[in-house]
Short mmCIF file of C-alpha atoms and ligand atoms in Angstrom, two decimals:
data_model
loop_
_atom_site.label_atom_id
_atom_site.label_comp_id
_atom_site.label_asym_id
_atom_site.label_seq_id
_atom_site.Cartn_x
_atom_site.Cartn_y
_atom_site.Cartn_z
CA MET Q 1 -109.03 108.73 -193.06
CA VAL Q 2 -106.91 105.56 -193.16
CA THR Q 3 -103.62 106.72 -193.77
CA ALA Q 4 -100.45 104.59 -196.31
CA SER Q 5 -98.50 105.02 -193.57
CA ALA Q 6 -100.91 103.50 -191.29
CA PHE Q 7 -100.82 99.82 -193.14
CA ALA Q 8 -97.37 99.90 -193.95
CA VAL Q 9 -97.01 99.09 -189.78
CA GLY Q 10 -97.83 94.98 -189.37
CA GLY Q 11 -100.28 93.18 -186.94
CA LEU Q 12 -102.60 95.65 -185.63
CA VAL Q 13 -102.70 99.04 -186.60
CA SER Q 14 -104.07 102.23 -185.19
CA LEU Q 15 -106.16 104.64 -186.98
CA SER Q 16 -105.92 107.95 -186.80
CA GLY Q 17 -106.15 111.31 -188.67
CA SER Q 18 -109.82 112.39 -188.69
CA ALA Q 19 -111.75 113.10 -185.50
CA LEU Q 20 -114.21 110.02 -186.78
CA ALA Q 21 -111.98 106.95 -186.88
CA ALA Q 22 -110.50 107.60 -183.41
CA ASN Q 23 -109.56 104.40 -181.03
CA TYR Q 24 -110.38 101.08 -182.97
CA THR Q 25 -108.38 98.84 -184.95
CA VAL Q 26 -108.09 97.08 -188.07
CA PRO Q 27 -106.65 94.33 -188.60
CA LEU Q 28 -103.97 93.85 -191.32
CA VAL Q 29 -104.73 92.20 -194.32
CA ASN Q 30 -103.08 90.13 -197.15
CA TYR Q 31 -104.92 91.00 -199.76
CA GLY Q 32 -103.07 89.22 -202.63
CA PRO Q 33 -100.75 86.26 -202.38
CA ILE Q 34 -98.29 86.78 -199.38
CA ALA Q 35 -94.57 88.02 -200.90
CA GLY Q 36 -92.73 85.02 -202.39
CA ILE Q 37 -95.46 82.77 -202.66
CA ALA Q 38 -96.17 81.49 -206.45
CA LYS Q 39 -99.88 81.67 -206.69
CA LEU Q 40 -100.67 79.67 -209.23
CA ASN Q 41 -103.44 77.61 -208.57
CA ALA Q 42 -106.61 79.66 -209.73
CA ASN Q 43 -106.18 80.81 -212.82
CA GLU Q 44 -106.37 84.41 -211.99
CA ASN Q 45 -104.54 87.38 -214.11
CA PRO Q 46 -102.04 88.73 -211.74
CA TYR Q 47 -101.26 91.62 -214.77
CA GLY Q 48 -104.78 93.14 -213.76
CA PRO Q 49 -106.08 95.09 -212.74
CA SER Q 50 -105.34 97.70 -215.36
CA PRO Q 51 -104.35 101.17 -214.70
CA ASP Q 52 -107.55 102.50 -216.20
CA ALA Q 53 -109.47 100.15 -213.84
CA MET Q 54 -107.18 100.52 -210.76
CA ASN Q 55 -108.19 104.66 -211.19
CA ALA Q 56 -111.76 104.37 -211.79
CA MET Q 57 -111.96 101.80 -208.35
CA MET Q 58 -110.40 104.54 -206.23
CA GLN Q 59 -113.36 107.78 -207.78
CA ALA Q 60 -115.92 104.31 -207.05
CA THR Q 61 -114.95 103.81 -203.76
CA ALA Q 62 -114.78 106.64 -202.51
CA LYS Q 63 -118.69 106.42 -203.27
CA GLY Q 64 -118.65 103.23 -201.33
CA ALA Q 65 -121.14 104.13 -198.99
CA TYR Q 66 -123.98 104.63 -201.88
CA TYR Q 67 -126.30 101.51 -204.22
CA ALA Q 68 -124.59 100.48 -207.24
CA ALA Q 69 -127.64 101.04 -209.40
CA GLU Q 70 -126.16 103.27 -212.04
CA PRO Q 71 -123.05 101.75 -213.02
CA TYR Q 72 -124.91 98.44 -212.68
CA GLN Q 73 -126.91 99.93 -215.81
CA VAL Q 74 -123.81 101.33 -217.32
CA LEU Q 75 -121.95 97.90 -217.62
CA VAL Q 76 -125.46 96.08 -219.00
CA ASP Q 77 -125.42 99.23 -221.93
CA MET Q 78 -121.82 98.45 -222.58
CA ILE Q 79 -121.77 94.56 -222.71
CA ALA Q 80 -125.37 94.19 -224.83
CA GLU Q 81 -123.98 97.22 -227.22
CA LYS Q 82 -120.96 95.03 -227.54
CA ASN Q 83 -122.97 91.76 -228.38
CA ALA Q 84 -125.68 93.39 -230.50
CA LEU Q 85 -128.23 92.41 -227.65
CA SER Q 86 -130.87 94.46 -226.08
CA LYS Q 87 -130.49 95.44 -222.08
CA THR Q 88 -132.67 92.95 -221.59
CA GLN Q 89 -130.66 89.63 -222.65
CA VAL Q 90 -128.09 90.73 -220.23
CA SER Q 91 -127.77 89.89 -216.49
CA LEU Q 92 -124.73 90.40 -214.43
CA SER Q 93 -123.38 89.19 -211.09
CA SER Q 94 -121.08 88.59 -208.21
CA GLY Q 95 -118.31 86.93 -211.06
CA SER Q 96 -120.12 84.37 -213.28
CA SER Q 97 -120.79 82.05 -210.57
CA GLY Q 98 -123.85 84.63 -209.88
CA VAL Q 99 -125.16 84.10 -212.96
CA LEU Q 100 -124.29 79.96 -213.19
CA SER Q 101 -125.33 79.72 -209.95
CA TYR Q 102 -128.90 80.67 -210.97
CA ALA Q 103 -128.85 78.95 -214.16
CA ALA Q 104 -128.24 75.44 -212.45
CA ILE Q 105 -130.86 76.21 -210.10
CA ALA Q 106 -133.62 77.77 -212.29
CA ALA Q 107 -132.60 74.67 -214.45
CA SER Q 108 -133.14 71.93 -211.52
CA ASN Q 109 -136.85 72.77 -211.24
CA LYS Q 110 -137.61 71.63 -214.45
CA GLY Q 111 -134.37 68.60 -214.39
CA GLN Q 112 -130.82 67.41 -214.45
CA ILE Q 113 -127.72 69.07 -215.27
CA LEU Q 114 -126.18 67.12 -218.65
CA GLY Q 115 -122.30 67.65 -218.03
CA PRO Q 116 -118.53 66.22 -219.25
CA ASP Q 117 -116.87 63.75 -216.73
CA LEU Q 118 -114.61 67.29 -216.15
CA PHE Q 119 -115.26 70.48 -215.93
CA TRP Q 120 -115.88 73.39 -213.46
CA ASP Q 121 -118.89 72.24 -211.88
CA THR Q 122 -119.18 73.81 -209.00
CA THR Q 123 -122.18 75.77 -210.27
CA ALA Q 124 -123.68 73.32 -211.93
CA GLN Q 125 -123.48 70.92 -208.42
CA ALA Q 126 -125.50 74.14 -206.55
CA PRO Q 127 -128.54 71.45 -206.99
CA GLU Q 128 -127.24 68.69 -205.60
CA ARG Q 129 -125.96 71.17 -202.36
CA MET Q 130 -129.48 71.81 -202.09
CA GLY Q 131 -130.47 67.89 -201.61
CA ARG Q 132 -132.05 68.15 -205.82
CA GLU Q 133 -130.12 65.74 -208.38
CA LYS Q 134 -126.48 65.28 -208.96
CA ILE Q 135 -125.18 66.47 -212.26
CA LYS Q 136 -125.57 63.65 -215.12
CA ARG Q 137 -121.94 63.01 -216.71
CA ILE Q 138 -120.74 61.60 -219.91
CA ALA Q 139 -118.06 58.98 -219.57
CA LYS Q 140 -114.68 59.85 -219.85
CA THR Q 141 -112.60 59.86 -223.53
CA ALA Q 142 -109.55 58.89 -223.88
CA ASP Q 143 -107.78 62.65 -225.05
CA LEU Q 144 -110.18 63.62 -221.66
CA SER Q 145 -111.66 66.07 -224.62
CA ILE Q 146 -115.83 66.70 -224.24
CA ASP Q 147 -117.45 64.57 -226.99
CA LEU Q 148 -120.73 66.49 -228.05
CA ASP Q 149 -121.70 63.16 -230.46
CA ALA Q 150 -121.74 61.62 -226.66
CA LEU Q 151 -122.99 64.51 -224.56
CA TYR Q 152 -126.07 64.85 -227.74
CA ALA Q 153 -126.97 61.01 -227.13
CA ALA Q 154 -127.34 61.72 -223.27
CA ILE Q 155 -130.10 63.80 -223.47
CA ASP Q 156 -133.45 62.48 -222.29
CA GLY Q 157 -136.88 63.92 -221.30
CA ASN Q 158 -135.27 64.53 -217.92
CA VAL Q 159 -132.38 66.56 -219.18
CA ALA Q 160 -133.50 70.58 -218.19
CA MET Q 161 -129.86 72.61 -219.37
CA VAL Q 162 -126.31 70.86 -220.89
CA HIS Q 163 -123.15 72.29 -219.59
CA VAL Q 164 -120.39 73.28 -221.78
CA THR Q 165 -117.28 75.01 -220.58
CA ASN Q 166 -114.97 75.99 -223.86
CA PRO Q 167 -112.14 76.18 -223.53
CA ASN Q 168 -112.35 73.62 -221.15
CA ASN Q 169 -111.06 73.55 -217.20
CA PRO Q 170 -108.91 72.27 -215.31
CA THR Q 171 -108.08 70.53 -219.35
CA GLY Q 172 -107.65 73.56 -220.86
CA GLN Q 173 -108.62 72.18 -224.54
CA LEU Q 174 -111.06 74.18 -226.66
CA LEU Q 175 -113.23 72.45 -229.05
CA ASP Q 176 -113.60 73.06 -232.24
CA ALA Q 177 -116.14 76.13 -233.07
CA GLY Q 178 -117.81 74.83 -235.81
CA LYS Q 179 -119.01 71.62 -234.29
CA LEU Q 180 -120.37 73.30 -231.00
CA ARG Q 181 -121.92 75.04 -233.24
CA GLU Q 182 -123.41 72.65 -234.42
CA PHE Q 183 -123.59 70.77 -231.19
CA CYS Q 184 -125.49 73.78 -229.79
CA ILE Q 185 -128.46 74.18 -232.37
CA LYS Q 186 -128.70 70.77 -232.46
CA ALA Q 187 -129.29 70.02 -229.08
CA SER Q 188 -131.19 73.30 -228.10
CA LYS Q 189 -133.91 72.17 -230.15
CA LYS Q 190 -134.17 69.25 -227.23
CA THR Q 191 -132.94 71.49 -223.86
CA LEU Q 192 -131.17 74.37 -222.69
CA VAL Q 193 -127.93 74.76 -223.55
CA LEU Q 194 -124.93 77.05 -220.96
CA VAL Q 195 -122.14 77.40 -222.68
CA ASP Q 196 -119.30 78.97 -219.77
CA GLU Q 197 -116.41 80.93 -221.60
CA ALA Q 198 -115.00 82.22 -218.71
CA TYR Q 199 -111.48 81.60 -220.70
CA ASN Q 200 -112.67 82.86 -223.94
CA GLU Q 201 -110.91 86.06 -224.82
CA VAL Q 202 -107.34 83.84 -224.69
CA THR Q 203 -108.44 81.78 -226.96
CA ASP Q 204 -106.83 82.67 -230.75
CA MET Q 205 -110.07 83.86 -231.84
CA PRO Q 206 -112.17 84.34 -229.44
CA GLU Q 207 -115.30 86.16 -231.40
CA THR Q 208 -115.25 82.73 -233.68
CA ASN Q 209 -115.23 80.52 -230.68
CA SER Q 210 -117.84 82.17 -228.84
CA MET Q 211 -121.23 80.97 -229.00
CA VAL Q 212 -122.53 84.76 -228.84
CA SER Q 213 -123.96 85.09 -232.36
CA LEU Q 214 -126.51 81.80 -231.36
CA VAL Q 215 -128.00 83.74 -228.36
CA ARG Q 216 -128.02 86.45 -230.85
CA GLU Q 217 -130.12 84.14 -233.78
CA GLY Q 218 -132.92 83.28 -231.00
CA HIS Q 219 -131.30 79.87 -229.82
CA ASN Q 220 -131.90 77.84 -226.78
CA VAL Q 221 -128.81 79.08 -225.81
CA ILE Q 222 -127.05 80.92 -222.64
CA VAL Q 223 -123.50 81.73 -222.83
CA ALA Q 224 -121.91 83.23 -219.40
CA LYS Q 225 -119.09 85.74 -219.73
CA THR Q 226 -116.75 86.83 -217.28
CA PHE Q 227 -114.33 89.43 -215.66
CA SER Q 228 -112.33 87.24 -213.15
CA LYS Q 229 -110.15 85.69 -215.81
CA ILE Q 230 -108.35 88.04 -218.64
CA TYR Q 231 -109.46 91.49 -216.85
CA GLY Q 232 -107.82 90.02 -214.15
CA LEU Q 233 -110.45 91.06 -211.44
CA ALA Q 234 -111.41 87.58 -210.20
CA GLY Q 235 -110.86 89.74 -206.23
CA MET Q 236 -113.82 92.14 -207.96
CA ARG Q 237 -115.97 89.65 -208.80
CA VAL Q 238 -117.94 90.52 -211.71
CA GLY Q 239 -119.53 88.34 -214.42
CA TYR Q 240 -122.52 87.93 -216.47
CA MET Q 241 -124.94 86.03 -218.67
CA LEU Q 242 -126.86 86.69 -222.51
CA ALA Q 243 -129.58 84.51 -222.91
CA SER Q 244 -133.18 85.23 -224.28
CA GLU Q 245 -135.62 87.88 -222.56
CA GLU Q 246 -137.48 84.53 -221.16
CA ASN Q 247 -134.27 83.12 -220.49
CA THR Q 248 -132.63 85.48 -218.33
CA ASN Q 249 -136.22 86.32 -216.72
CA ASP Q 250 -135.55 82.91 -215.26
CA ILE Q 251 -132.63 83.14 -213.93
CA ASN Q 252 -133.58 86.46 -212.73
CA ARG Q 253 -135.73 84.79 -210.36
CA TYR Q 254 -132.55 84.09 -208.18
CA SER Q 255 -130.91 87.26 -208.37
CA LEU Q 256 -130.55 90.91 -207.01
CA GLY Q 257 -129.40 92.56 -209.69
CA GLY Q 258 -127.38 95.88 -208.85
CA TYR Q 259 -128.00 95.34 -204.96
CA ALA Q 260 -125.75 92.20 -205.51
CA MET Q 261 -123.26 94.41 -206.74
CA ASN Q 262 -120.35 96.43 -205.61
CA GLN Q 263 -119.46 99.96 -206.70
CA ALA Q 264 -116.01 99.43 -207.10
CA GLY Q 265 -115.81 95.74 -208.80
CA LEU Q 266 -118.45 97.38 -211.81
CA ALA Q 267 -116.18 100.22 -211.78
CA ALA Q 268 -113.63 98.37 -212.34
CA ALA Q 269 -114.80 96.11 -215.15
CA ILE Q 270 -116.59 99.13 -216.91
CA ALA Q 271 -113.11 100.74 -216.92
CA SER Q 272 -111.17 97.68 -218.50
CA TYR Q 273 -113.98 96.05 -220.96
CA ASN Q 274 -112.82 97.79 -223.77
CA ASP Q 275 -109.85 97.95 -222.88
CA GLU Q 276 -107.11 96.25 -225.76
CA ALA Q 277 -103.92 97.03 -224.91
CA PHE Q 278 -103.87 95.71 -221.65
CA LEU Q 279 -106.06 92.76 -222.79
CA LYS Q 280 -103.56 92.37 -225.45
CA MET Q 281 -100.50 92.51 -223.12
CA SER Q 282 -102.22 90.02 -220.50
CA LYS Q 283 -102.72 87.53 -223.16
CA SER Q 284 -99.07 87.81 -224.17
CA LYS Q 285 -97.88 87.26 -220.89
CA ILE Q 286 -100.34 84.11 -220.48
CA ILE Q 287 -99.05 82.96 -223.34
CA GLU Q 288 -95.03 83.33 -222.82
CA GLY Q 289 -95.80 81.38 -219.17
CA ARG Q 290 -97.09 78.51 -220.93
CA GLU Q 291 -94.76 78.60 -223.30
CA MET Q 292 -91.97 77.96 -220.57
CA VAL Q 293 -94.66 75.48 -219.09
CA VAL Q 294 -95.09 73.45 -222.21
CA ASP Q 295 -91.53 74.07 -222.71
CA ALA Q 296 -90.89 72.52 -218.79
CA VAL Q 297 -93.14 69.29 -218.88
CA LYS Q 298 -91.39 68.30 -222.24
CA ALA Q 299 -88.47 68.67 -220.90
CA ASN Q 300 -88.88 66.66 -217.77
CA GLY Q 301 -90.59 63.62 -219.74
CA LEU Q 302 -94.12 64.36 -219.19
CA ILE Q 303 -97.15 65.11 -220.92
CA ALA Q 304 -99.63 68.15 -221.16
CA LEU Q 305 -102.66 68.51 -222.87
CA PRO Q 306 -102.77 71.46 -225.26
CA SER Q 307 -104.48 74.53 -223.74
CA SER Q 308 -106.32 77.51 -225.44
CA THR Q 309 -106.36 79.11 -221.99
CA ASN Q 310 -103.97 80.73 -218.88
CA PHE Q 311 -103.46 77.32 -217.51
CA VAL Q 312 -101.94 73.81 -218.31
CA PHE Q 313 -103.18 70.44 -217.56
CA VAL Q 314 -100.18 68.41 -217.34
CA ASP Q 315 -100.19 64.34 -217.10
CA LEU Q 316 -97.45 62.86 -214.27
CA GLY Q 317 -97.37 59.52 -215.51
CA LYS Q 318 -97.41 57.39 -212.49
CA GLY Q 319 -97.20 60.53 -210.25
CA ASN Q 320 -99.43 61.32 -208.11
CA ALA Q 321 -101.47 65.09 -208.19
CA GLU Q 322 -101.95 65.56 -204.43
CA ILE Q 323 -98.39 64.38 -203.95
CA PHE Q 324 -96.78 67.12 -206.12
CA ARG Q 325 -99.21 69.95 -205.05
CA GLN Q 326 -97.81 68.97 -201.79
CA LYS Q 327 -93.88 69.01 -202.78
CA MET Q 328 -94.76 71.82 -204.89
CA GLU Q 329 -96.06 73.96 -202.00
CA GLU Q 330 -92.86 72.81 -200.40
CA GLN Q 331 -91.30 74.90 -202.53
CA ASN Q 332 -93.40 77.91 -201.90
CA VAL Q 333 -95.50 77.10 -205.24
CA LEU Q 334 -99.26 76.74 -205.20
CA ILE Q 335 -101.10 74.72 -207.66
CA ARG Q 336 -104.15 72.49 -207.87
CA GLY Q 337 -104.45 68.59 -206.86
CA ILE Q 338 -106.80 65.82 -207.65
CA TYR Q 339 -109.81 65.94 -209.97
CA ARG Q 340 -112.03 63.51 -208.83
CA ASP Q 341 -110.34 59.78 -210.21
CA TYR Q 342 -107.64 61.85 -211.89
CA THR Q 343 -105.14 61.07 -209.77
CA SER Q 344 -102.35 61.94 -212.37
CA TRP Q 345 -103.35 64.91 -213.62
CA SER Q 346 -102.22 68.33 -212.23
CA ARG Q 347 -103.59 71.67 -212.84
CA VAL Q 348 -101.13 74.28 -212.83
CA SER Q 349 -102.11 78.27 -213.84
CA MET Q 350 -99.93 80.84 -215.24
CA GLY Q 351 -99.10 83.87 -213.50
CA MET Q 352 -96.09 86.45 -213.68
CA ILE Q 353 -93.19 85.13 -215.37
CA PRO Q 354 -91.14 84.86 -212.41
CA ASP Q 355 -93.37 83.06 -210.89
CA VAL Q 356 -94.25 80.09 -213.91
CA GLN Q 357 -90.00 80.27 -213.47
CA LYS Q 358 -90.56 78.83 -209.90
CA TYR Q 359 -92.60 76.47 -211.04
CA VAL Q 360 -90.04 75.20 -214.32
CA ASN Q 361 -87.02 75.33 -211.81
CA ALA Q 362 -88.97 73.74 -208.78
CA LEU Q 363 -89.79 70.84 -211.50
CA PRO Q 364 -87.83 68.27 -211.95
CA ARG Q 365 -86.91 68.10 -207.83
CA VAL Q 366 -90.38 67.96 -206.93
CA LEU Q 367 -91.43 65.32 -209.95
CA GLU Q 368 -88.52 63.66 -208.73
CA GLN Q 369 -89.67 63.64 -205.17
CA THR Q 370 -93.46 62.63 -206.30
CA LEU Q 371 -92.53 59.40 -208.67
CA ALA Q 372 -90.25 58.06 -205.68
CA LEU Q 373 -93.73 58.57 -202.93
CA SER Q 374 -96.51 57.70 -205.47
C1 PLP J 1 -114.75 77.66 -216.17
C2 PLP J 1 -115.18 79.03 -214.75
N1 PLP J 1 -116.34 79.38 -215.07
C3 PLP J 1 -116.76 80.24 -214.35
C4 PLP J 1 -115.76 80.67 -213.44
C5 PLP J 1 -116.10 81.23 -211.99
O1 PLP J 1 -115.52 82.34 -211.80
P1 PLP J 1 -116.21 83.83 -211.63
O2 PLP J 1 -117.32 82.94 -210.01
O3 PLP J 1 -114.58 84.33 -210.88
O4 PLP J 1 -116.89 84.41 -213.07
C6 PLP J 1 -114.48 79.59 -213.29
C7 PLP J 1 -113.30 79.65 -211.93
O5 PLP J 1 -112.01 79.48 -211.77
C8 PLP J 1 -114.19 79.18 -214.26
O6 PLP J 1 -113.03 78.57 -213.89
#
């Protein structure tokens, strides 16, 4: 057995305490950010996992020798019930990156993926990484919002899927629910529409803003969600997709379903899914941090886009976002650098309040250094 005291020692530790676990070493690993580092670069929720999720994971970990068929099914059932969908309309994967990648690959068998100029496109790029077509992108707009009319106009015979991230990452902007709904209904008559709702639970009205009702109504729309953000389980890797049975089957051709999932992640997701108190607490901390950042940005003469998420997209004006990132790192604050050709835009994620405070404190000096070097 690995004892807590074994992990308290630095460097490589010898394990003892049981006849089976003698004479080998396990490297000591940092499973989260190193102490003293404000990690504000990956839109995680450091208030997770919830206490219930921690308990469930302890139990599941003890049964880590077994594949996770039962917990997989339990979580599918819970998600299906809450969304008034059938079990055959829910597919789980290791993070929503799994299902999003499968959807992208499935679409690329038929044609191209269409998206805005800037969005979380890591999975939509999967076909390109496989030597298939690149994402078709519509032009950047002045306010960096997603132009749904332009997106609709860009659907041609070769477009196999439209990818909409709402709220969008890295901009943090939320689309008007009515307009998005109208777009989805219209566009899904021409092609498959994917709505990535990774940050939906952080918005003011998650139910209104979700397009899950369109899946229920039978439109050619799929919705992706994740336990990585407000649920505070990014490292436990659980996400899911809601779609018609036909689309689910198409996407699941690339998935190993329950075999690709781990006990502890599923246990944590099951324990957190309906934990309203934890979600409320997380949301209030996110909003508290966001207000601190928005105030600091203003006080330093900068502009940020209105955010409905756990991150803020800040315009550094004449400042270069990569230099800004490096200078923040020198202050032990990790944030994101440049996206595409958005050279002055910098994304900072919310974290523990003292970590957000570190960003706020560092901002005037780091900005001055950045402007001098840009
Ligand atoms: C919009 C969006 N979708 C999906 C993901 C994928 O996250 P995960 O695979 O952890 O669910 C991210 C990660 O940052 C994201 O920002």
